[in-house]
Short mmCIF file of C-alpha atoms and ligand atoms in Angstrom, two decimals:
data_model
loop_
_atom_site.label_atom_id
_atom_site.label_comp_id
_atom_site.label_asym_id
_atom_site.label_seq_id
_atom_site.Cartn_x
_atom_site.Cartn_y
_atom_site.Cartn_z
CA UNK V 222 -177.57 105.40 -127.29
CA UNK V 223 -177.49 102.50 -124.88
CA UNK V 224 -180.83 101.93 -123.22
CA UNK V 225 -180.15 98.35 -122.33
CA UNK V 226 -181.75 98.51 -118.91
CA UNK V 227 -184.88 100.15 -120.31
CA UNK V 228 -185.10 97.40 -122.85
CA UNK V 229 -184.90 94.64 -120.39
CA UNK V 230 -187.29 96.42 -117.92
CA UNK V 231 -189.78 96.61 -120.82
CA UNK V 232 -189.44 92.91 -121.65
CA UNK V 233 -190.06 92.10 -117.98
CA UNK V 234 -193.09 94.48 -117.84
CA UNK V 235 -194.63 92.87 -120.98
CA UNK V 236 -194.78 89.54 -119.26
CA UNK V 237 -197.19 90.86 -116.61
CA UNK V 238 -198.66 94.18 -117.81
CA UNK V 239 -200.75 94.39 -120.85
CA UNK V 240 -198.62 95.82 -123.55
CA UNK V 241 -196.03 96.50 -120.83
CA UNK V 242 -197.65 99.90 -120.04
CA UNK V 243 -200.58 101.27 -118.11
CA UNK V 244 -201.41 103.90 -120.72
CA UNK V 245 -200.95 103.16 -124.39
CA UNK V 246 -198.93 106.17 -125.62
CA UNK V 247 -196.13 105.26 -123.22
CA UNK V 248 -195.29 102.25 -125.32
CA UNK V 249 -193.65 104.34 -128.08
CA UNK V 250 -195.66 102.63 -130.85
CA UNK V 251 -196.07 105.97 -132.70
CA UNK V 252 -192.30 106.58 -132.84
CA UNK V 253 -190.90 103.06 -132.72
CA UNK V 254 -188.26 101.70 -130.50
CA UNK V 255 -188.36 100.77 -126.83
CA UNK V 256 -189.96 103.11 -124.20
CA UNK V 257 -187.40 104.59 -121.82
CA UNK V 258 -187.93 103.72 -118.20
CA UNK V 259 -187.41 106.70 -115.77
CA UNK V 260 -186.19 106.37 -112.26
CA UNK V 261 -186.51 109.94 -111.17
CA UNK V 262 -186.90 113.57 -111.90
CA UNK V 263 -185.87 116.88 -110.51
CA UNK V 264 -187.01 120.36 -111.80
CA UNK V 265 -186.99 120.19 -115.71
CA UNK V 266 -184.79 117.00 -115.77
CA UNK V 267 -185.70 113.30 -116.10
CA UNK V 268 -183.28 110.59 -115.18
CA UNK V 269 -183.52 107.10 -116.93
CA UNK V 270 -182.49 103.61 -115.79
CA UNK V 271 -179.32 103.68 -117.97
CA UNK V 272 -177.91 106.93 -116.42
CA UNK V 273 -179.06 109.39 -119.09
CA UNK V 274 -180.56 112.77 -118.37
CA UNK V 275 -183.24 114.63 -120.43
CA UNK V 276 -184.75 118.00 -120.44
CA UNK V 277 -188.41 117.08 -120.08
CA UNK V 278 -191.14 118.67 -122.28
CA UNK V 279 -193.82 116.04 -121.46
CA UNK V 280 -193.97 116.70 -117.68
CA UNK V 281 -196.16 113.62 -117.02
CA UNK V 282 -198.43 114.82 -119.88
CA UNK V 283 -199.09 118.14 -118.38
CA UNK V 284 -199.44 118.02 -114.51
CA UNK V 285 -196.03 119.11 -113.55
CA UNK V 286 -196.22 122.90 -114.07
CA UNK V 287 -193.74 123.32 -111.22
CA UNK V 288 -191.32 120.66 -112.54
CA UNK V 289 -190.41 117.35 -110.98
CA UNK V 290 -190.23 116.89 -107.20
CA UNK V 291 -190.96 120.52 -106.31
CA UNK V 292 -189.87 120.81 -102.67
CA UNK V 293 -193.27 122.25 -101.43
CA UNK V 294 -195.23 119.55 -103.18
CA UNK V 295 -192.94 116.80 -101.80
CA UNK V 296 -193.11 118.23 -98.28
CA UNK V 297 -196.95 118.45 -98.39
CA UNK V 298 -197.36 114.82 -99.64
CA UNK V 299 -194.96 113.50 -96.91
CA UNK V 300 -196.71 115.39 -94.18
CA UNK V 301 -200.13 114.12 -95.38
CA UNK V 302 -198.86 110.58 -95.62
CA UNK V 303 -197.65 110.76 -92.01
CA UNK V 304 -201.17 111.72 -90.87
CA UNK V 305 -202.72 108.76 -92.65
CA UNK V 306 -203.39 108.12 -96.33
CA UNK V 307 -207.07 107.87 -96.61
CA UNK V 308 -210.09 108.10 -94.14
CA UNK V 309 -213.20 107.81 -96.36
CA UNK V 310 -214.59 110.81 -94.39
CA UNK V 311 -214.59 114.46 -95.36
CA UNK V 312 -211.30 116.31 -94.50
CA UNK V 313 -210.57 119.94 -94.41
CA UNK V 314 -207.97 119.75 -97.10
CA UNK V 315 -210.78 118.93 -99.69
CA UNK V 316 -212.57 122.25 -98.70
CA UNK V 317 -209.34 124.20 -98.83
CA UNK V 318 -208.57 122.95 -102.37
CA UNK V 319 -212.20 123.50 -103.50
CA UNK V 320 -211.98 127.09 -102.12
CA UNK V 321 -208.88 127.63 -104.23
CA UNK V 322 -210.49 126.12 -107.30
CA UNK V 323 -213.65 128.27 -106.94
CA UNK V 324 -211.65 131.43 -106.43
CA UNK V 325 -209.38 130.75 -109.43
CA UNK V 326 -211.73 129.35 -112.08
CA UNK V 327 -214.27 132.03 -113.15
CA UNK V 328 -217.23 129.82 -113.85
CA UNK V 329 -217.00 127.46 -110.90
CA UNK V 330 -219.15 128.04 -107.76
CA UNK V 331 -219.24 124.33 -106.64
CA UNK V 332 -216.84 121.54 -107.40
CA UNK V 333 -216.46 117.86 -106.91
CA UNK V 334 -213.17 115.94 -106.90
CA UNK V 335 -212.54 112.72 -108.70
CA UNK V 336 -209.34 110.64 -109.11
CA UNK V 337 -208.81 111.17 -112.85
CA UNK V 338 -209.77 113.48 -115.73
CA UNK V 339 -211.68 110.67 -117.23
CA UNK V 340 -213.94 110.38 -114.22
CA UNK V 341 -214.48 114.14 -114.27
CA UNK V 342 -215.64 114.20 -117.93
CA UNK V 343 -217.81 111.09 -117.59
CA UNK V 344 -219.51 112.65 -114.47
CA UNK V 345 -219.93 116.09 -116.09
CA UNK V 346 -221.71 114.46 -119.10
CA UNK V 347 -223.98 112.39 -116.84
CA UNK V 348 -224.76 115.53 -114.85
CA UNK V 349 -225.48 117.48 -118.14
CA UNK V 350 -227.80 114.70 -119.29
CA UNK V 351 -229.49 114.49 -115.86
CA UNK V 352 -229.92 118.28 -115.75
CA UNK V 353 -231.22 118.79 -119.25
CA UNK V 354 -233.06 115.46 -119.52
CA UNK V 355 -231.56 115.03 -122.98
CA UNK V 356 -229.26 112.30 -124.27
CA UNK V 357 -227.02 113.48 -127.13
CA UNK V 358 -223.72 115.20 -126.76
CA UNK V 359 -221.58 117.01 -129.20
CA UNK V 360 -217.79 116.50 -129.30
CA UNK V 361 -215.19 117.45 -131.81
CA UNK V 362 -213.03 115.29 -134.04
CA UNK V 363 -209.54 115.03 -132.46
CA UNK V 364 -210.94 116.01 -129.08
CA UNK V 365 -209.90 113.74 -126.28
CA UNK V 366 -211.90 113.66 -122.99
CA UNK V 367 -210.45 110.63 -121.36
CA UNK V 368 -211.53 107.02 -122.10
CA UNK V 369 -215.20 107.12 -121.27
CA UNK V 370 -217.28 105.29 -123.91
CA UNK V 371 -219.10 108.42 -125.06
CA UNK V 372 -215.82 110.08 -125.91
CA UNK V 373 -214.13 107.27 -127.91
CA UNK V 374 -215.64 108.39 -131.08
CA UNK V 375 -213.11 110.21 -133.31
CA UNK V 376 -210.94 110.63 -130.21
CA UNK V 377 -207.54 112.31 -130.09
CA UNK V 378 -204.36 111.53 -128.14
CA UNK V 379 -203.39 107.83 -127.76
CA UNK V 380 -206.63 106.74 -129.38
CA UNK V 381 -205.55 108.61 -132.49
CA UNK V 382 -201.94 107.33 -132.62
CA UNK V 383 -202.03 104.00 -130.70
CA UNK V 384 -205.50 102.62 -131.08
CA UNK V 385 -208.66 103.29 -132.84
CA UNK V 386 -210.23 106.76 -132.75
CA UNK V 387 -213.48 104.77 -132.74
CA UNK V 388 -212.75 102.13 -130.14
CA UNK V 389 -214.28 98.54 -130.36
CA UNK V 390 -216.17 97.87 -127.17
CA UNK V 391 -218.28 101.05 -127.43
CA UNK V 392 -221.85 100.14 -128.17
CA UNK V 393 -223.74 101.44 -131.21
CA UNK V 394 -226.25 103.06 -128.84
CA UNK V 395 -223.52 105.09 -127.17
CA UNK V 396 -221.92 106.02 -130.48
CA UNK V 397 -225.35 107.20 -131.75
CA UNK V 398 -225.64 109.61 -128.92
CA UNK V 399 -222.27 111.19 -129.57
CA UNK V 400 -222.33 113.69 -132.51
CA UNK V 401 -218.86 114.34 -133.85
CA UNK V 402 -218.16 117.60 -135.51
CA UNK V 403 -215.06 119.35 -136.92
CA UNK V 404 -213.34 121.73 -134.53
CA UNK V 405 -213.37 125.42 -135.40
CA UNK V 406 -216.44 125.17 -137.43
CA UNK V 407 -219.39 127.01 -135.76
CA UNK V 408 -221.67 126.48 -138.70
CA UNK V 409 -221.43 122.68 -138.17
CA UNK V 410 -222.56 123.14 -134.56
CA UNK V 411 -225.42 125.34 -135.61
CA UNK V 412 -226.53 122.74 -138.14
CA UNK V 413 -226.35 120.02 -135.44
CA UNK V 414 -228.59 122.04 -133.19
CA UNK V 415 -231.08 122.74 -135.98
CA UNK V 416 -231.25 118.99 -136.75
CA UNK V 417 -231.67 118.10 -133.05
CA UNK V 418 -233.05 121.14 -131.34
CA UNK V 419 -234.22 119.50 -128.19
CA UNK V 420 -231.92 116.42 -127.92
CA UNK V 421 -228.42 117.80 -127.31
CA UNK V 422 -227.59 117.80 -123.54
CA UNK V 423 -224.12 119.27 -123.90
CA UNK V 424 -221.24 120.39 -126.16
CA UNK V 425 -217.94 119.29 -124.73
CA UNK V 426 -214.81 121.03 -126.08
CA UNK V 427 -211.23 121.42 -125.14
CA UNK V 428 -211.11 125.23 -125.45
CA UNK V 429 -207.47 124.87 -126.61
CA UNK V 430 -207.43 121.49 -128.23
CA UNK V 431 -204.41 119.67 -126.84
CA UNK V 432 -204.83 116.07 -127.92
CA UNK V 433 -204.44 116.37 -131.80
CA UNK V 434 -201.19 118.16 -131.22
CA UNK V 435 -202.19 121.70 -130.15
CA UNK V 436 -204.96 123.39 -132.15
CA UNK V 437 -206.24 126.84 -131.13
CA UNK V 438 -209.72 128.24 -131.51
CA UNK V 439 -210.25 130.85 -134.18
CA UNK V 440 -211.50 134.24 -133.05
CA UNK V 441 -215.13 134.04 -132.05
CA UNK V 442 -215.34 130.27 -132.14
CA UNK V 443 -215.76 129.67 -128.31
CA UNK V 444 -218.21 132.62 -128.17
CA UNK V 445 -220.22 130.99 -130.95
CA UNK V 446 -220.41 127.69 -129.04
CA UNK V 447 -221.57 129.64 -125.86
CA UNK V 448 -224.27 131.43 -127.88
CA UNK V 449 -225.58 128.23 -129.54
CA UNK V 450 -225.65 126.31 -126.28
CA UNK V 451 -227.53 129.06 -124.51
CA UNK V 452 -230.01 129.42 -127.37
CA UNK V 453 -230.84 125.65 -127.52
CA UNK V 454 -230.74 124.95 -123.77
CA UNK V 455 -227.69 122.77 -123.86
CA UNK V 456 -224.80 122.94 -121.40
CA UNK V 457 -221.44 124.10 -122.60
CA UNK V 458 -218.65 122.01 -121.08
CA UNK V 459 -215.06 123.21 -121.12
CA UNK V 460 -212.67 120.24 -120.75
CA UNK V 461 -209.84 122.11 -119.09
CA UNK V 462 -208.11 118.99 -117.85
CA UNK V 463 -205.01 120.29 -119.67
CA UNK V 464 -205.60 124.01 -119.78
CA UNK V 465 -206.87 124.52 -116.22
CA UNK V 466 -204.17 126.26 -114.23
CA UNK V 467 -201.86 125.69 -117.15
CA UNK V 468 -202.67 128.65 -119.51
CA UNK V 469 -203.71 130.97 -116.75
CA UNK V 470 -204.87 130.76 -113.17
CA UNK V 471 -208.42 130.57 -114.39
CA UNK V 472 -207.59 128.41 -117.38
CA UNK V 473 -208.68 129.09 -121.06
CA UNK V 474 -212.01 130.46 -119.89
CA UNK V 475 -210.18 133.34 -118.19
CA UNK V 476 -207.96 134.01 -121.22
CA UNK V 477 -210.87 133.85 -123.67
CA UNK V 478 -213.52 135.54 -121.56
CA UNK V 479 -216.02 132.80 -122.31
CA UNK V 480 -217.78 131.07 -119.41
CA UNK V 481 -218.92 127.47 -119.75
CA UNK V 482 -221.71 125.87 -117.69
CA UNK V 483 -219.44 123.07 -116.56
CA UNK V 484 -215.70 122.80 -116.39
CA UNK V 485 -213.64 119.63 -116.07
CA UNK V 486 -210.10 119.71 -114.45
CA UNK V 487 -207.33 117.35 -113.71
CA UNK V 488 -203.47 117.23 -114.46
CA UNK V 489 -202.04 120.46 -112.90
CA UNK V 490 -204.78 120.32 -110.25
CA UNK V 491 -203.29 117.21 -108.73
CA UNK V 492 -199.68 118.42 -108.87
CA UNK V 493 -198.60 114.92 -110.17
CA UNK V 494 -201.07 112.88 -108.00
CA UNK V 495 -204.23 111.40 -109.45
CA UNK V 496 -206.80 114.17 -109.23
CA UNK V 497 -209.71 115.26 -111.39
CA UNK V 498 -212.60 117.61 -110.77
CA UNK V 499 -215.75 119.02 -112.36
CA UNK V 500 -217.68 122.04 -111.35
CA UNK V 501 -220.05 124.77 -112.37
CA UNK V 502 -222.80 126.96 -111.02
CA UNK V 503 -224.35 126.03 -107.67
CA UNK V 504 -227.66 125.65 -109.55
CA UNK V 505 -226.41 122.91 -111.93
CA UNK V 506 -224.26 121.13 -109.31
CA UNK V 507 -227.30 120.91 -107.03
CA UNK V 508 -228.51 118.13 -109.29
CA UNK V 509 -225.60 115.93 -108.03
CA UNK V 510 -226.03 113.34 -105.38
CA UNK V 511 -226.55 113.70 -102.36
CA UNK V 512 -228.28 117.02 -103.01
CA UNK V 513 -229.90 115.73 -106.25
CA UNK V 514 -230.53 112.61 -108.22
CA UNK V 515 -227.50 112.29 -110.50
CA UNK V 516 -225.21 109.78 -109.00
CA UNK V 517 -221.43 110.08 -108.78
CA UNK V 518 -218.94 108.76 -106.20
CA UNK V 519 -215.34 107.60 -105.53
CA UNK V 520 -213.76 105.60 -102.72
CA UNK V 521 -210.52 107.61 -102.95
CA UNK V 522 -212.04 110.89 -104.34
CA UNK V 523 -210.61 113.83 -102.40
CA UNK V 524 -207.77 111.61 -101.09
CA UNK V 525 -205.67 113.46 -98.56
CA UNK V 526 -202.30 112.89 -100.31
CA UNK V 527 -203.72 114.02 -103.64
CA UNK V 528 -205.40 117.02 -102.08
CA UNK V 529 -202.13 117.94 -100.34
CA UNK V 530 -200.21 117.80 -103.66
CA UNK V 531 -202.97 119.97 -105.31
CA UNK V 532 -202.99 122.43 -102.56
CA UNK V 533 -199.20 122.85 -102.57
CA UNK V 534 -199.28 123.26 -106.31
CA UNK V 535 -202.14 125.75 -106.55
CA UNK V 536 -200.83 127.74 -103.57
CA UNK V 537 -197.45 127.98 -105.17
CA UNK V 538 -199.08 129.20 -108.39
CA UNK V 539 -201.35 131.64 -106.60
CA UNK V 540 -198.34 133.14 -104.77
CA UNK V 541 -196.31 133.65 -107.83
CA UNK V 542 -197.48 136.76 -109.56
CA UNK V 543 -195.25 136.49 -112.63
CA UNK V 544 -195.16 132.66 -113.23
CA UNK V 545 -197.56 132.67 -116.23
CA UNK V 546 -195.79 135.58 -117.86
CA UNK V 547 -192.36 133.91 -117.46
CA UNK V 548 -193.70 130.66 -118.86
CA UNK V 549 -195.18 132.47 -121.88
CA UNK V 550 -191.86 134.28 -122.56
CA UNK V 551 -189.81 131.08 -122.26
CA UNK V 552 -192.21 129.16 -124.42
CA UNK V 553 -192.16 131.80 -127.14
CA UNK V 554 -188.33 131.93 -126.96
CA UNK V 555 -188.22 128.08 -127.57
CA UNK V 556 -190.84 128.12 -130.35
CA UNK V 557 -189.22 131.14 -132.12
CA UNK V 558 -185.91 129.44 -131.91
CA UNK V 559 -187.25 126.20 -133.32
CA UNK V 560 -188.98 128.07 -136.15
CA UNK V 561 -185.56 129.53 -137.13
CA UNK V 562 -183.85 126.22 -136.98
CA UNK V 563 -186.52 124.26 -138.92
CA UNK V 564 -186.54 127.07 -141.58
CA UNK V 565 -182.69 127.04 -141.82
CA UNK V 566 -182.93 123.29 -142.46
CA UNK V 567 -185.71 123.64 -145.01
CA UNK V 568 -188.25 121.67 -143.03
CA UNK V 569 -191.90 122.50 -143.67
CA UNK V 570 -193.45 123.10 -140.24
CA UNK V 571 -196.14 124.92 -138.37
CA UNK V 572 -195.90 125.60 -134.60
CA UNK V 573 -199.03 126.34 -132.50
CA UNK V 574 -198.43 127.84 -129.06
CA UNK V 575 -200.42 129.29 -126.17
CA UNK V 576 -199.11 129.92 -122.68
CA UNK V 577 -196.76 127.07 -121.87
CA UNK V 578 -198.35 124.68 -124.33
CA UNK V 579 -196.81 124.10 -127.82
CA UNK V 580 -196.74 121.71 -130.75
CA UNK V 581 -194.83 121.65 -134.00
CA UNK V 582 -196.51 119.94 -136.86
CA UNK V 583 -194.32 118.90 -139.89
CA UNK V 584 -196.59 120.46 -142.48
CA UNK V 585 -196.59 123.97 -143.82
CA UNK V 586 -199.98 124.56 -141.99
CA UNK V 587 -201.96 126.28 -140.86
CA UNK V 588 -203.29 123.64 -138.52
CA UNK V 589 -206.77 124.49 -137.30
CA UNK V 590 -208.54 121.13 -136.98
CA UNK V 591 -208.01 117.40 -137.11
CA UNK V 592 -207.90 117.23 -140.91
CA UNK V 593 -205.01 119.78 -141.17
CA UNK V 594 -203.24 118.26 -138.16
CA UNK V 595 -203.22 114.88 -139.92
CA UNK V 596 -201.15 116.43 -142.79
CA UNK V 597 -198.19 116.37 -140.53
CA UNK V 598 -195.28 114.12 -141.50
CA UNK V 599 -195.45 111.70 -138.65
CA UNK V 600 -192.56 109.57 -140.05
CA UNK V 601 -190.44 112.59 -139.85
CA UNK V 602 -191.67 113.30 -136.34
CA UNK V 603 -190.53 109.83 -135.25
CA UNK V 604 -187.06 110.49 -136.64
CA UNK V 605 -186.87 113.96 -135.02
CA UNK V 606 -188.11 112.47 -131.67
CA UNK V 607 -185.32 109.83 -131.59
CA UNK V 608 -182.63 112.27 -132.64
CA UNK V 609 -183.76 114.61 -129.80
CA UNK V 610 -183.77 111.67 -127.33
CA UNK V 611 -180.12 110.97 -128.39
CA UNK V 612 -179.43 114.65 -127.74
CA UNK V 613 -180.96 114.55 -124.14
CA UNK V 614 -184.37 116.15 -124.91
CA UNK V 615 -187.46 114.22 -123.97
CA UNK V 616 -190.46 115.07 -126.34
CA UNK V 617 -193.83 113.43 -126.47
CA UNK V 618 -193.44 109.99 -128.09
CA UNK V 619 -196.18 110.85 -130.66
CA UNK V 620 -196.99 113.79 -132.89
CA UNK V 621 -200.53 114.36 -131.77
CA UNK V 622 -199.73 115.61 -128.27
CA UNK V 623 -198.90 118.88 -126.76
CA UNK V 624 -195.55 119.82 -125.37
CA UNK V 625 -195.24 121.67 -121.99
CA UNK V 626 -192.83 123.83 -120.15
CA UNK V 627 -192.64 124.13 -116.41
CA UNK V 628 -191.58 127.02 -114.05
CA UNK V 629 -188.48 124.98 -113.37
CA UNK V 630 -187.27 125.35 -117.04
CA UNK V 631 -184.62 128.10 -117.51
CA UNK V 632 -183.31 130.09 -120.49
CA UNK V 633 -180.30 127.79 -120.40
CA UNK V 634 -182.46 124.75 -120.80
CA UNK V 635 -184.00 126.38 -123.91
CA UNK V 636 -180.60 127.18 -125.29
CA UNK V 637 -179.56 123.54 -124.82
CA UNK V 638 -182.74 122.37 -126.43
CA UNK V 639 -182.34 124.65 -129.48
CA UNK V 640 -178.79 123.49 -129.84
CA UNK V 641 -179.89 119.87 -129.68
CA UNK V 642 -182.56 120.49 -132.34
CA UNK V 643 -180.00 122.13 -134.70
CA UNK V 644 -177.61 119.14 -134.26
CA UNK V 645 -180.36 116.57 -134.61
CA UNK V 646 -181.56 118.08 -137.86
CA UNK V 647 -177.98 118.25 -139.17
CA UNK V 648 -177.60 114.52 -138.42
CA UNK V 649 -180.89 113.66 -139.96
CA UNK V 650 -180.00 115.59 -143.12
CA UNK V 651 -176.63 113.67 -143.28
CA UNK V 652 -178.52 110.36 -142.96
CA UNK V 653 -180.86 111.16 -145.90
C1 PLP N 292 -205.75 113.92 -120.07
C2 PLP N 292 -207.07 114.40 -120.44
C3 PLP N 292 -208.26 113.81 -119.97
C4 PLP N 292 -208.20 112.53 -119.20
O1 PLP N 292 -207.60 112.64 -117.92
P1 PLP N 292 -207.06 111.30 -117.22
O2 PLP N 292 -206.56 111.81 -115.89
O3 PLP N 292 -206.03 110.79 -118.16
O4 PLP N 292 -208.20 110.37 -117.17
C5 PLP N 292 -209.50 114.45 -120.26
N1 PLP N 292 -209.52 115.49 -121.06
C6 PLP N 292 -208.39 116.07 -121.57
C7 PLP N 292 -208.51 117.38 -122.34
C8 PLP N 292 -207.17 115.52 -121.26
O5 PLP N 292 -206.09 116.08 -121.84
#
């Protein structure tokens, strides 16, 4: 496939942007080849610089649950821009979005907006430490919570595929305060609390782990975390930056019926603009400045354009009674079809799926933690990725990521995708 324009655009970018990209996984290092530059998107489709079209299963890494350039979202952003892009004062749009968040996410009574998921998780951890007056945190191997220092220990996503799960530049002191445990292993968490009964401020977890591929919690796992945190006086933080408004209106906490003390949000919340948020009970959030002593701030936090995009997105979701059911049905259709095709071609695989999140690992599975996720044949993933690109399907350019569907995807898109997968695997078999 001719991607000449993307190749020269990347060469130009590399002369002025570190690595040519502003987030490492975009550089295609995990799959090889040159990243494809996009010039636009509409609904489920991406358009690249060289005139190709792709059915998009990355969706800006999760935010675009309504698809690209949804008319309501576009209109809201344009209208907000015409009124002025930023004031550095409170605006009513922030309250309106906060009211929606508090009404949709079961455990949130008070919220604060940030400009990224990373800021949200960093702030939530600081608040947990300030509230509990303890310093250690527990995270899980393969869990990704943005690029804050405390989280770059055994981190997932791009840190796993493009960098170092334990990044240089993080001090030993910070690393010492982060306890890393295997996901889906409640006994390991119990043991950590026994070893440090009064030192752990918080346990931070992606309730559905979406940054080592997709790994789902075993029955009772999240409940066990809830009980242990309550017993030892630590805060339970659900990092729902991906799952918030993605797997249900109220995120994974609604689906699982487990309420965390703090929740971090991002991605879908901003409808494609830079927004993050963290929230919890009024009692805990009272410790945040200016009510309390824990400092947190942002020049562009609650930005009017970002709030407008978030409001348009959440209102559209709130007004669509069947959206999550449709997404679930469509995602199952795709995953069942892929299972059939991979089986037909004799390819060991394991597909994890929840709501409109999905990931196929090229190992027989089951995949239930980082160790089992790492068994996937990533060299095969790279070949499959490129074959799918050639067939007009845009998948994540790395194995350890989650794929997404949007409300703009149709049954016809799924049929085209399955057909592309079948043809791709045939070609790969012929090449072997
Ligand atoms: C994407 C992500 C983050 C970080 O959000 P950014 O907006 O990229 O800073 C944090 N936690 C999880 C679970 C994520 O998937």
